Coordinates of C-alpha atoms and ligand atoms in Angstrom, one line a residue:
X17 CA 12.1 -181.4 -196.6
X18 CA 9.2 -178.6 -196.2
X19 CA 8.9 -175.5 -197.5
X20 CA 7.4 -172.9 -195.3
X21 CA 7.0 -169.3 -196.3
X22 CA 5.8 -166.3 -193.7
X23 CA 4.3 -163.3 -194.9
X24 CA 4.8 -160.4 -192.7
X25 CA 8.3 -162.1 -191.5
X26 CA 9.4 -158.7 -189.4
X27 CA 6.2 -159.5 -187.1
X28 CA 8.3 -159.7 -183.3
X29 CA 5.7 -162.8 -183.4
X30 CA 8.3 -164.6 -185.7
X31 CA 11.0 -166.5 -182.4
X32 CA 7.6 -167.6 -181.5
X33 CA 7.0 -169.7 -184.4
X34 CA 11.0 -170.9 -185.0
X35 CA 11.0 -171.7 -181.2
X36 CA 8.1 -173.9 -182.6
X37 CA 9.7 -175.4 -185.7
X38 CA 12.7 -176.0 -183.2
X39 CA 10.7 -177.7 -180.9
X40 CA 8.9 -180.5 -183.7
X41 CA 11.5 -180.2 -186.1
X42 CA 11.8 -184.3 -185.5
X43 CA 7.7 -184.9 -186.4
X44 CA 8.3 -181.5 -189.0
X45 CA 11.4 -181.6 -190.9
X46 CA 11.5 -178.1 -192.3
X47 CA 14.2 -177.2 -194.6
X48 CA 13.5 -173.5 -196.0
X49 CA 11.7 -170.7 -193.7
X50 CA 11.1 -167.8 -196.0
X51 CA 10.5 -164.9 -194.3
X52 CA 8.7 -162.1 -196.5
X53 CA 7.9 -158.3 -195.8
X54 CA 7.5 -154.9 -197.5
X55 CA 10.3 -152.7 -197.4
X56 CA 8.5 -150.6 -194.0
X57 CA 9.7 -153.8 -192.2
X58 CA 12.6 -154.7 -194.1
X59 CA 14.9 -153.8 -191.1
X60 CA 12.3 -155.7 -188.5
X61 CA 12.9 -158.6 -191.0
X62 CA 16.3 -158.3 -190.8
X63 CA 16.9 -157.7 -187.1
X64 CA 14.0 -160.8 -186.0
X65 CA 15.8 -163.0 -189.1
X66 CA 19.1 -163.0 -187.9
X67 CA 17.7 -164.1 -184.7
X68 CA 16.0 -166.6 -186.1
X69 CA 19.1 -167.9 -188.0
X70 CA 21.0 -167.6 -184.4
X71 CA 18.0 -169.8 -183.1
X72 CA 18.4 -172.6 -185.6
X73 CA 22.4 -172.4 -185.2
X74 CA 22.3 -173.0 -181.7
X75 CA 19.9 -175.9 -182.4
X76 CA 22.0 -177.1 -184.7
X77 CA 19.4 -177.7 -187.2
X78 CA 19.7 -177.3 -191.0
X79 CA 17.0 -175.0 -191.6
X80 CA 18.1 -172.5 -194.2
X81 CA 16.3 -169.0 -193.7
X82 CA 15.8 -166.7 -196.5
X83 CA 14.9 -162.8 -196.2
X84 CA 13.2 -161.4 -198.9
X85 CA 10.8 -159.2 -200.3
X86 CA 10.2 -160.7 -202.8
X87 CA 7.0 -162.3 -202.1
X88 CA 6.8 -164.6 -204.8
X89 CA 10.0 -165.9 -204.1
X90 CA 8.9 -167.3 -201.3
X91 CA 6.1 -168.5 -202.4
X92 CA 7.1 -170.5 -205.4
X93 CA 6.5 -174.4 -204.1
X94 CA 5.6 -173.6 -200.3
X95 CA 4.3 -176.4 -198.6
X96 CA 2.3 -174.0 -195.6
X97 CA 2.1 -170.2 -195.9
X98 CA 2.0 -168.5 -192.8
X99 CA 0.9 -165.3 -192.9
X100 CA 1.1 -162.6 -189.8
X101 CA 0.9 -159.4 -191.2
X102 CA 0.2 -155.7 -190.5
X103 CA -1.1 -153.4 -193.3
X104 CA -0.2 -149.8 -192.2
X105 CA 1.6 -151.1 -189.4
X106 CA 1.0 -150.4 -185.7
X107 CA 0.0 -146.5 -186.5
X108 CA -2.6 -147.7 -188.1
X109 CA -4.1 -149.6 -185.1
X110 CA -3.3 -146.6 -182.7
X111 CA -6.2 -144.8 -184.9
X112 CA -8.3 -148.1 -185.3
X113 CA -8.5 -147.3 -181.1
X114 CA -8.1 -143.9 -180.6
X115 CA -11.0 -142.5 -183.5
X116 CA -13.9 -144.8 -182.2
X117 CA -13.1 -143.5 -178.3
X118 CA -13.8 -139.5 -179.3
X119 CA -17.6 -140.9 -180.2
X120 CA -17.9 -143.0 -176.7
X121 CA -17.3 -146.6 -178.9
X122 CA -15.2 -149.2 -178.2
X123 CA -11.7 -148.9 -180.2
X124 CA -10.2 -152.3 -180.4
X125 CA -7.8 -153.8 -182.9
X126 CA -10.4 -156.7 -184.0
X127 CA -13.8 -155.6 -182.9
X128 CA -16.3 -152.8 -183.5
X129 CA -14.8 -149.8 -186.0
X130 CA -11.1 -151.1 -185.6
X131 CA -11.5 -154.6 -186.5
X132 CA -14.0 -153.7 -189.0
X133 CA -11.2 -151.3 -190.9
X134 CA -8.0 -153.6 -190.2
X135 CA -10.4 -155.9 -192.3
X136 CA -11.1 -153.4 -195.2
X137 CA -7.3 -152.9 -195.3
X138 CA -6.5 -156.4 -194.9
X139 CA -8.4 -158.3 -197.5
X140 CA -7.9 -157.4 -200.4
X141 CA -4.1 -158.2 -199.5
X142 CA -5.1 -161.3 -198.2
X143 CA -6.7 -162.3 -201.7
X144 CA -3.9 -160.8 -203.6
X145 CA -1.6 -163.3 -201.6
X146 CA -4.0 -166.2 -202.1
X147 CA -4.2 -165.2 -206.5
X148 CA 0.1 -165.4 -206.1
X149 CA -0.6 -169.0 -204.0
X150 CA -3.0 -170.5 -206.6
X151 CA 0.3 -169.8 -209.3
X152 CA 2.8 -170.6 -207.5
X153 CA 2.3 -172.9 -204.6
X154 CA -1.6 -174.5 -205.6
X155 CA -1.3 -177.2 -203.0
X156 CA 0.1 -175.7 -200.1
X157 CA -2.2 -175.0 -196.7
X158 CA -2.6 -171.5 -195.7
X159 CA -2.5 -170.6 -192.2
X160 CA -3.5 -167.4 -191.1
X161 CA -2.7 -165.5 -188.0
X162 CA -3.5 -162.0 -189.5
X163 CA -6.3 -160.2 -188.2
X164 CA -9.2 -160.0 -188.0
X165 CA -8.8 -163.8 -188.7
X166 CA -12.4 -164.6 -188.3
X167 CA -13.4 -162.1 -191.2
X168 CA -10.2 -162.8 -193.2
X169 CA -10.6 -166.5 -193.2
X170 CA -14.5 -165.9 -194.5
X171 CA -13.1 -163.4 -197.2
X172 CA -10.5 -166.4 -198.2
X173 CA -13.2 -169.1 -198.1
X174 CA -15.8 -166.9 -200.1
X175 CA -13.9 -164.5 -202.5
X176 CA -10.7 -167.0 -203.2
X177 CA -10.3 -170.1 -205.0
X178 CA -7.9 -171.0 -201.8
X179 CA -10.0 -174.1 -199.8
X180 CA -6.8 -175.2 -198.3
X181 CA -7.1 -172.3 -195.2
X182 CA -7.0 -172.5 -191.9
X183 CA -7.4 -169.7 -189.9
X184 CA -5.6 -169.6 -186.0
X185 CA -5.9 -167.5 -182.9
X186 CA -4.0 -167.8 -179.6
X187 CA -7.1 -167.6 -177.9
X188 CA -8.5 -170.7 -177.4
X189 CA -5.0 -172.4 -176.5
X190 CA -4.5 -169.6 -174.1
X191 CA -7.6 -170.7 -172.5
X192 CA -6.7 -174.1 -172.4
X193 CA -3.5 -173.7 -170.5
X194 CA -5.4 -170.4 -168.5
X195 CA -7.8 -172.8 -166.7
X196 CA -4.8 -176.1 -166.8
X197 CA -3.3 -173.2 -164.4
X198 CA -6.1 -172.2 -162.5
X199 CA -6.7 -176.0 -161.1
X200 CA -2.9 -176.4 -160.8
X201 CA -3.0 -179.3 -163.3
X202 CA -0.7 -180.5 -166.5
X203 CA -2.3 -178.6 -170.2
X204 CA -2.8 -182.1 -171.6
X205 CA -5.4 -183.2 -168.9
X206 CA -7.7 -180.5 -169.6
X207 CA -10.1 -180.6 -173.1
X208 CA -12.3 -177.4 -173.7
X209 CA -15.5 -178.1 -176.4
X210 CA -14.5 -174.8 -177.9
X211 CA -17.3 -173.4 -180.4
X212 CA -18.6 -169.9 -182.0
X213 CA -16.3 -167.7 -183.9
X214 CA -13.1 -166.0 -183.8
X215 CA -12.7 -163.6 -180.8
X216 CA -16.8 -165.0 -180.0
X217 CA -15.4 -168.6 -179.0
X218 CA -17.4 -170.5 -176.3
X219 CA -16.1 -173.4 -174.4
X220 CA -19.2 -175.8 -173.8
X221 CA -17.8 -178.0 -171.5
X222 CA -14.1 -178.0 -170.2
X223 CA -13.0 -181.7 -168.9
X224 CA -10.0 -182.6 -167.0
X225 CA -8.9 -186.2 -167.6
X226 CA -12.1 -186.7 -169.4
X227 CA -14.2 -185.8 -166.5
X228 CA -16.1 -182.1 -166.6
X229 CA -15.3 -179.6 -164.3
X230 CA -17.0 -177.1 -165.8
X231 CA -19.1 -175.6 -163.0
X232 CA -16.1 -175.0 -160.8
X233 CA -13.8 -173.5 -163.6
X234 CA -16.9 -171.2 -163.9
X235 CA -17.1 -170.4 -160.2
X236 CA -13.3 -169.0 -160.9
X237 CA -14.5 -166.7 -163.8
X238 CA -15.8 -164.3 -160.8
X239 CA -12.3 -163.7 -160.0
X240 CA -11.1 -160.6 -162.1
X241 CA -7.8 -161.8 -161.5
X242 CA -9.1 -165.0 -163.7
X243 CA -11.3 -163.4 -166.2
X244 CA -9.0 -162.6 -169.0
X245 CA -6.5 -165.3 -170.3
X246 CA -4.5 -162.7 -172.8
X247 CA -2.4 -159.9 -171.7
X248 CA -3.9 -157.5 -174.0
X249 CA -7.0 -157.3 -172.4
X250 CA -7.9 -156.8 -168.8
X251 CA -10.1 -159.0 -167.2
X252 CA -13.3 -157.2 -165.2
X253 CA -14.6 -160.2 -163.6
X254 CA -18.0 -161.5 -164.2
X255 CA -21.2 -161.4 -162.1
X256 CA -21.8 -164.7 -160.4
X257 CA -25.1 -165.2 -161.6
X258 CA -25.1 -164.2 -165.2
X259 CA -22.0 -166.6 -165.8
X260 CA -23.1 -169.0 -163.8
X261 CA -26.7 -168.6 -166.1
X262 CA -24.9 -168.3 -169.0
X263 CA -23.3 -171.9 -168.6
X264 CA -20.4 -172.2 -171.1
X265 CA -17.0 -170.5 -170.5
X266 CA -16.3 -167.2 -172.1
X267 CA -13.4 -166.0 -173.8
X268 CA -12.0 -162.4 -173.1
X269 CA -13.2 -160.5 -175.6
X270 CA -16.5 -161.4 -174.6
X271 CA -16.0 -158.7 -171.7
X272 CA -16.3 -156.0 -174.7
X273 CA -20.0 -157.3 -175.2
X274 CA -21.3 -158.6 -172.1
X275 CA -19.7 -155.5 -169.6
X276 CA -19.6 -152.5 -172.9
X277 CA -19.5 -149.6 -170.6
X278 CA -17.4 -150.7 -168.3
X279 CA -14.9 -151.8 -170.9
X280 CA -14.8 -148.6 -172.6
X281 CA -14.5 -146.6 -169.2
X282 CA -11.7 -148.4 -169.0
X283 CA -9.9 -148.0 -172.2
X284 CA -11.1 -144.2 -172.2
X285 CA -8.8 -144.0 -169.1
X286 CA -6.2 -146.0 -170.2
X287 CA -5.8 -144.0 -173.1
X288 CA -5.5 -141.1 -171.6
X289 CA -3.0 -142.1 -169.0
X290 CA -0.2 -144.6 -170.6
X291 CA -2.1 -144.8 -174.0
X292 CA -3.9 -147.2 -175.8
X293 CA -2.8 -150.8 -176.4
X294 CA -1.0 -150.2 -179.4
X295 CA 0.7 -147.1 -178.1
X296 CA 1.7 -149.6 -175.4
X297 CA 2.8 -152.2 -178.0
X298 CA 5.2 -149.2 -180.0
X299 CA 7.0 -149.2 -176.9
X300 CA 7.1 -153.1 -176.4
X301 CA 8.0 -153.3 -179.8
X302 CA 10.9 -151.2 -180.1
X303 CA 12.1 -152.9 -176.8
X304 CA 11.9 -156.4 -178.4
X305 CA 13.5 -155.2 -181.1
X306 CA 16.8 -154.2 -179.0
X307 CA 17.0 -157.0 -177.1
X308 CA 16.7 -159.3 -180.8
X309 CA 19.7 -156.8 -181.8
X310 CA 21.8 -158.7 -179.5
X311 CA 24.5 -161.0 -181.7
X312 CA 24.5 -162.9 -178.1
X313 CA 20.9 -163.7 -178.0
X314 CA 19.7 -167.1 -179.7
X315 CA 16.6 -168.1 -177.8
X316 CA 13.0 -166.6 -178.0
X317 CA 13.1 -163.4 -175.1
X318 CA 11.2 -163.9 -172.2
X319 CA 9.8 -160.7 -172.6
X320 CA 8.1 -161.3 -175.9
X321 CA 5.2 -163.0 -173.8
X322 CA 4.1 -159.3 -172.9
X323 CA 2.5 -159.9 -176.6
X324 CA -1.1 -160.5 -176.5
X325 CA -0.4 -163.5 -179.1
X326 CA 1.3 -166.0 -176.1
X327 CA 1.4 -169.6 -177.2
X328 CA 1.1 -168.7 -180.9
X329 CA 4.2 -171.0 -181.7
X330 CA 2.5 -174.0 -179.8
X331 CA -0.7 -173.3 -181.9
X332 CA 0.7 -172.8 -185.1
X333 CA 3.2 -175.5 -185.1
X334 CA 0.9 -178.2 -183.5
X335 CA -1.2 -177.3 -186.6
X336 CA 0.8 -177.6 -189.2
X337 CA 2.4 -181.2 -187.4
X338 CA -1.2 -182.6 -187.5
X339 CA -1.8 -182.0 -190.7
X340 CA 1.9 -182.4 -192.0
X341 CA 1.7 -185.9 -190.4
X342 CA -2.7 -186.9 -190.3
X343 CA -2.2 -187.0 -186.7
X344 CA -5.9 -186.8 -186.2
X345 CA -5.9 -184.9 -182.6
X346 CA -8.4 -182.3 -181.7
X347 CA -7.7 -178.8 -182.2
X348 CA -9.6 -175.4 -182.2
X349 CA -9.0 -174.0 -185.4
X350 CA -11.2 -171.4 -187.6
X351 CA -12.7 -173.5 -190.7
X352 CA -15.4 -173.7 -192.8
X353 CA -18.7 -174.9 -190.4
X354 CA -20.0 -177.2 -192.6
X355 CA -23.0 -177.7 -190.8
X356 CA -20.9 -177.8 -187.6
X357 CA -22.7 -175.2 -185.9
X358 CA -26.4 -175.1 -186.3
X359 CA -28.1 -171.7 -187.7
X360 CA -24.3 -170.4 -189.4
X361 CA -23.9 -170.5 -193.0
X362 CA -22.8 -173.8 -193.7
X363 CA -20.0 -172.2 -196.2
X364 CA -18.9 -169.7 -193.4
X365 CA -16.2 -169.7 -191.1
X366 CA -16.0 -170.7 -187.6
X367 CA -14.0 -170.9 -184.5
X368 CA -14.5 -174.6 -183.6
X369 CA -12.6 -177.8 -182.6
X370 CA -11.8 -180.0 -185.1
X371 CA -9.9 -183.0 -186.3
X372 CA -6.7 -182.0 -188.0
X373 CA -5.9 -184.3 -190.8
X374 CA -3.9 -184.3 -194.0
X375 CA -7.3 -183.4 -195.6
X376 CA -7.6 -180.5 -193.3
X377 CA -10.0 -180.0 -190.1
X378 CA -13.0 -181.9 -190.0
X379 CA -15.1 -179.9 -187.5
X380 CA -16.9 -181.9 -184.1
X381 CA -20.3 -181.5 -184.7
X382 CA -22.1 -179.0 -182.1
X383 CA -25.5 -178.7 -183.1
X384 CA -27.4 -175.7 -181.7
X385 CA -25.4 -173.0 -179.4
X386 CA -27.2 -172.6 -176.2
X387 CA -30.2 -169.8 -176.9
X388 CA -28.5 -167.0 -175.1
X389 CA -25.3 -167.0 -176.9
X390 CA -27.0 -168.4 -180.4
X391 CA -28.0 -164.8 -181.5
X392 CA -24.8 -162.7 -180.4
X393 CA -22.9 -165.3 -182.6
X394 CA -25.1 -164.8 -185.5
X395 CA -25.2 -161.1 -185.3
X396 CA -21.0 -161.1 -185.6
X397 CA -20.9 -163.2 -188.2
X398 CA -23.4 -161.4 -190.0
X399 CA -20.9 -158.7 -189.4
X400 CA -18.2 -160.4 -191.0
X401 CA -20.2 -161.3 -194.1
X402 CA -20.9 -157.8 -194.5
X403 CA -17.6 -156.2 -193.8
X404 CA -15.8 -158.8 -196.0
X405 CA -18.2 -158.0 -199.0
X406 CA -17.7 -154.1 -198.2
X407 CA -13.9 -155.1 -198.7
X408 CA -14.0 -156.7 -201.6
X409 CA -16.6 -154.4 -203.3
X410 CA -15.3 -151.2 -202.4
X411 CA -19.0 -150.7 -201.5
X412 CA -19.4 -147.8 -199.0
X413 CA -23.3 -148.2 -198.2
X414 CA -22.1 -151.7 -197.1
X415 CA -19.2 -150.4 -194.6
X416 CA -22.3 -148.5 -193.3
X417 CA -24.5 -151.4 -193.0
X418 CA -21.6 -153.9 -191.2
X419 CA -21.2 -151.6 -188.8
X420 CA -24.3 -150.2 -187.9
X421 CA -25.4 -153.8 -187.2
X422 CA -22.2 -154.5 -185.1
X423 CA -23.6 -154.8 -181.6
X424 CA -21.5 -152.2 -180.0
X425 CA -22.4 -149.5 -182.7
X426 CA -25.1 -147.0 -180.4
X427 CA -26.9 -146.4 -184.1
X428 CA -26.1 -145.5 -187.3
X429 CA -25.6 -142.1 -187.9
X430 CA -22.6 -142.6 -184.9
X431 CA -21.6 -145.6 -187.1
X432 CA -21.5 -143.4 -190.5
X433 CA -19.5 -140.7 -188.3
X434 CA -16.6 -142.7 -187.0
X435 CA -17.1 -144.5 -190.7
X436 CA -15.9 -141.0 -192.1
X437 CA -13.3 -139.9 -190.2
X438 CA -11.4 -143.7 -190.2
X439 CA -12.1 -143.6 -194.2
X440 CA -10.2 -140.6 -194.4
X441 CA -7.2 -141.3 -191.8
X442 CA -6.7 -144.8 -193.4
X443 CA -7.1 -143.6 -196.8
X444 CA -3.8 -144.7 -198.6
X445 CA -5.0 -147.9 -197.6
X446 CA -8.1 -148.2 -198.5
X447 CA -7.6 -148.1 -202.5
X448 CA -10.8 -150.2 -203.0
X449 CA -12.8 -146.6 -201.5
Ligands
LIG742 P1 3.6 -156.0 -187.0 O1 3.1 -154.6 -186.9 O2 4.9 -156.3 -186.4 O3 3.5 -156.4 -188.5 C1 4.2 -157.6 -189.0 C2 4.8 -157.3 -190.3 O4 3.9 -157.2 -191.4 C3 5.6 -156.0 -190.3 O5 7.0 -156.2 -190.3 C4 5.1 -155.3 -191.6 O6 6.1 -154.6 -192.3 C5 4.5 -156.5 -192.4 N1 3.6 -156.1 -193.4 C6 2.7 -155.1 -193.5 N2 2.1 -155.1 -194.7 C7 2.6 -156.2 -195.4 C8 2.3 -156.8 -196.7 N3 1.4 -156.2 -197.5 N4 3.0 -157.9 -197.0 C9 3.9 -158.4 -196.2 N5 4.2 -157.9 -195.0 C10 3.6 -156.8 -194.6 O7 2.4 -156.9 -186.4 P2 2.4 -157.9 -185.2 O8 2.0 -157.2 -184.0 O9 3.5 -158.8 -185.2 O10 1.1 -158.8 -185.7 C11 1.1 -159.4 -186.9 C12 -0.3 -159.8 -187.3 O11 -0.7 -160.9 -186.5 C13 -1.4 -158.7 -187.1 O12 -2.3 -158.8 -188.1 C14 -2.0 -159.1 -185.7 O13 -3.3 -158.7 -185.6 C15 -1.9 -160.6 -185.9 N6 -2.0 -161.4 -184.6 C16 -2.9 -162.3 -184.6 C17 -3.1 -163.1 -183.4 C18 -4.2 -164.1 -183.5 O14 -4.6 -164.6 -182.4 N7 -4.6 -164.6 -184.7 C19 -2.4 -162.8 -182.3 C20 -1.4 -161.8 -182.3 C21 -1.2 -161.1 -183.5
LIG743 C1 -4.6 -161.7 -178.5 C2 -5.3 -162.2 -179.7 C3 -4.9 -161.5 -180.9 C4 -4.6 -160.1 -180.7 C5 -3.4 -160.0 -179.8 C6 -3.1 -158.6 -179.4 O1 -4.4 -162.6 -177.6 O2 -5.6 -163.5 -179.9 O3 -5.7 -161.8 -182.0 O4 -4.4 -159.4 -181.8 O5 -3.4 -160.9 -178.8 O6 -1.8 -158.6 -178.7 P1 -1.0 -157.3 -178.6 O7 0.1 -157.6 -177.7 O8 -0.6 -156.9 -180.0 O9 -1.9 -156.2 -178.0
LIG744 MN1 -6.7 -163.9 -181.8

């Protein structure tokens, strides 16, 4: 039987991914599901763990959960690592959103200033982790949820002697089933040709049965009531003609580049009326919790799908199936390019759909992007590079740089302000400063 262990086990995210061991368990025979956290989330652990062993009772399944904190416990022969953590937990998002907003820039949890410093906080975890896995688990596949997962699964790939990493995002599967919904049709008829990067994913043609329908699916992008496919964001709507021009499908976060002011407008007010998303998600949160309190309750809670991360079981355990098993179906995943994607790095990290085999994702070749979304995707990954170097290297003129050439950075002296003051709120941890 496998071995799975899951770093950041107290995540509410975690009857997401047992409802999704529970589900496969006949094509995925797990045995042990290690949960691991820090003592700040021993008692999430414990709460969302003895769900989870309430879950797998009720299945009648013998899975044996473990709670520990002792990291490399759980990692000590792992087949897959999941890892869905939080460094600083969800106060230190609620200043990732709320510092950029006082200098009239976006504050997001993975894009512009906030993304950029859950990164610098993030990585050098993530390669502590991945040190721990090269001892004590050398063979087994990493699959990361933690964000930002485009720039974490770059920092993996280039600053790790991990290659066995995969890193996943609700995103495109949330798309998938979005627009499945939209034309009232099954999720397996429809195929999206996803390609760019994490949170920066295009879908280049969308097919139902095999046939496109692209053009009509982005007629229905106009709708705001379409135009987001997550619940943490707010769709906008887009203007006929520029997505029409544009030609490929977007994903949501693409609203934060394409509509900037409007987007901030937005969040400016919502922050000052019920607060900003992660002030929202302390309150979802501590509801969840409750409800996961209950010794009654053994099934994931309806209301967990308030979470941004929707479908995160179906993406997570679908991957970890197809490459359990070589099942060879198509997946988005973030991987190495590879040559994937003309004009990226060929040893960088993409958002793009692959072949999942035992050996891993073997990206579908793409070729160019079309020429008005080619440069934004450089740019961003660019980014990355830079803000996954700054995290490694502790380097501060490089913290500067990635963000100053972030497209929703208005210059750089703005960028080295709102630098300052997040240097200084985050500062326990930032040790690498
Ligand atoms: P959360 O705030 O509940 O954090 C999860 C757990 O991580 C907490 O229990 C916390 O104690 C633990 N943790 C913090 N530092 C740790 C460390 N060093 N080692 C082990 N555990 C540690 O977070 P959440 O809202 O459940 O989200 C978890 C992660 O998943 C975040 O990084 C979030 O951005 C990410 N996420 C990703 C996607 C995606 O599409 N890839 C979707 C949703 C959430
Ligand atoms: C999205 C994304 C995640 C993001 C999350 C936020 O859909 O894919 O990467 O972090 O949901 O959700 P939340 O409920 O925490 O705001
Ligand atoms: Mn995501």
């Amino acid at each position: 039987g496998l071995k799975i262990a899951t770093i950041g086990g107290g995540s509410s995210y975690t009857p997401e991914l047992v409802e999704g061991f529970i589900k496969r368990y006949d094509e995925l025979p797990i045995r042990e599901l290690w949960l691991v956290d820090i003592e700040a989330g021993r008692e999430k652990m414990e709460i969302v763990g003895n769900l989870a062993k309430r879950m797998i009772a009720k299945a009648g399944l013998p899975i044996e959960v473990h709670l520990t904190l002792d990291r490399r416990a759980a990692l000590k022969d792992a087949d897959f690592v999941t890892t869905q953590f939080r460094v600083g937990l969800l106060e230190a998002r609620a200043k990732d959103e709320r510092i950029p907003l006082k200098y009239g820039v976006l504050g997001q949890e993975t894009n512009g200033p906030g993304g950029l410093f859950k990164g610098l906080r993030t990585i050098p975890v993530i390669l502590d982790i991945c040190k721990d896995m090269e001892e004590l688990c050398p063979d087994a596949w990493l699959i990361n949820f933690t964000n930002p997962a485009g720039m974490v699964t770059e920092a993996v790939l280039r600053y790790s002697n991990i290659k066995k990493v995969v890193g996943l995002c609700n995103v495109p599967i949330g798309i998938e089933m979005g627009v499945a919904k939209l034309l009232n049709v099954e999720h397996s008829r429809i195929r999206i040709d996803f390609a760019g990067l994490n949170h920066m994913v295009y879908g280049l043609d969308v097919y139902l049965d095999g046939v496109s329908v692209k053009d009509e699916v982005i007629e229905k992008l106009t709708d705001p009531a379409n135009s987001s496919f997550v619940k943490n964001i707010e769709g906008i709507g887009w203007e006929p003609e520029f997505i029409r021009a544009l030609g490929v499908l977007t994903c949501p976060y693409h609203m934060y580049y394409y509509k900037t002011r409007q987007m901030l407008e937005k969040d400016i007010k919502n922050a000052e009326t019920e607060g900003t998303r992660a002030e929202v998600v302390q309150k979802l949160e501590k509801e969840l919790f409750e409800l996961y309190k209950d010794p009654e309750l053994n099934i994931k809670p309806p209301q967990l799908e308030k979470r941004g991360g929707a479908y995160y079981s179906d993406a997570a355990v679908r991957l970890i199936t197809s490459i359990y098993t070589d099942k060879r179906d198509i997946q988005p995943v973030n991987t190495v390019n590879n040559g994937a994607i003309a004009g990226i790095p060929t040893d960088s990290a993409v958002e793009v759909s692959c072949v999942i085999t035992k050996d891993g994702p073997k990206p579908l070749a793409v070729g160019d992007l079309p020429v008005a979304v080619r440069g934004l995707v450089q740019q961003i990954k660019s980014f990355e590079r830079i803000a996954a170097e700054a995290a490694v290297t502790g380097d501060y003129n490089s913290v500067v740089l990635a963000m100053a050439i972030n497209p929703l950075s208005p210059s750089d002296t703005i960028s080295k302000q709102i630098i300052d003051e997040m240097m200084e709120a985050h500062k326990e941890h930032l040790p690498q400063f």
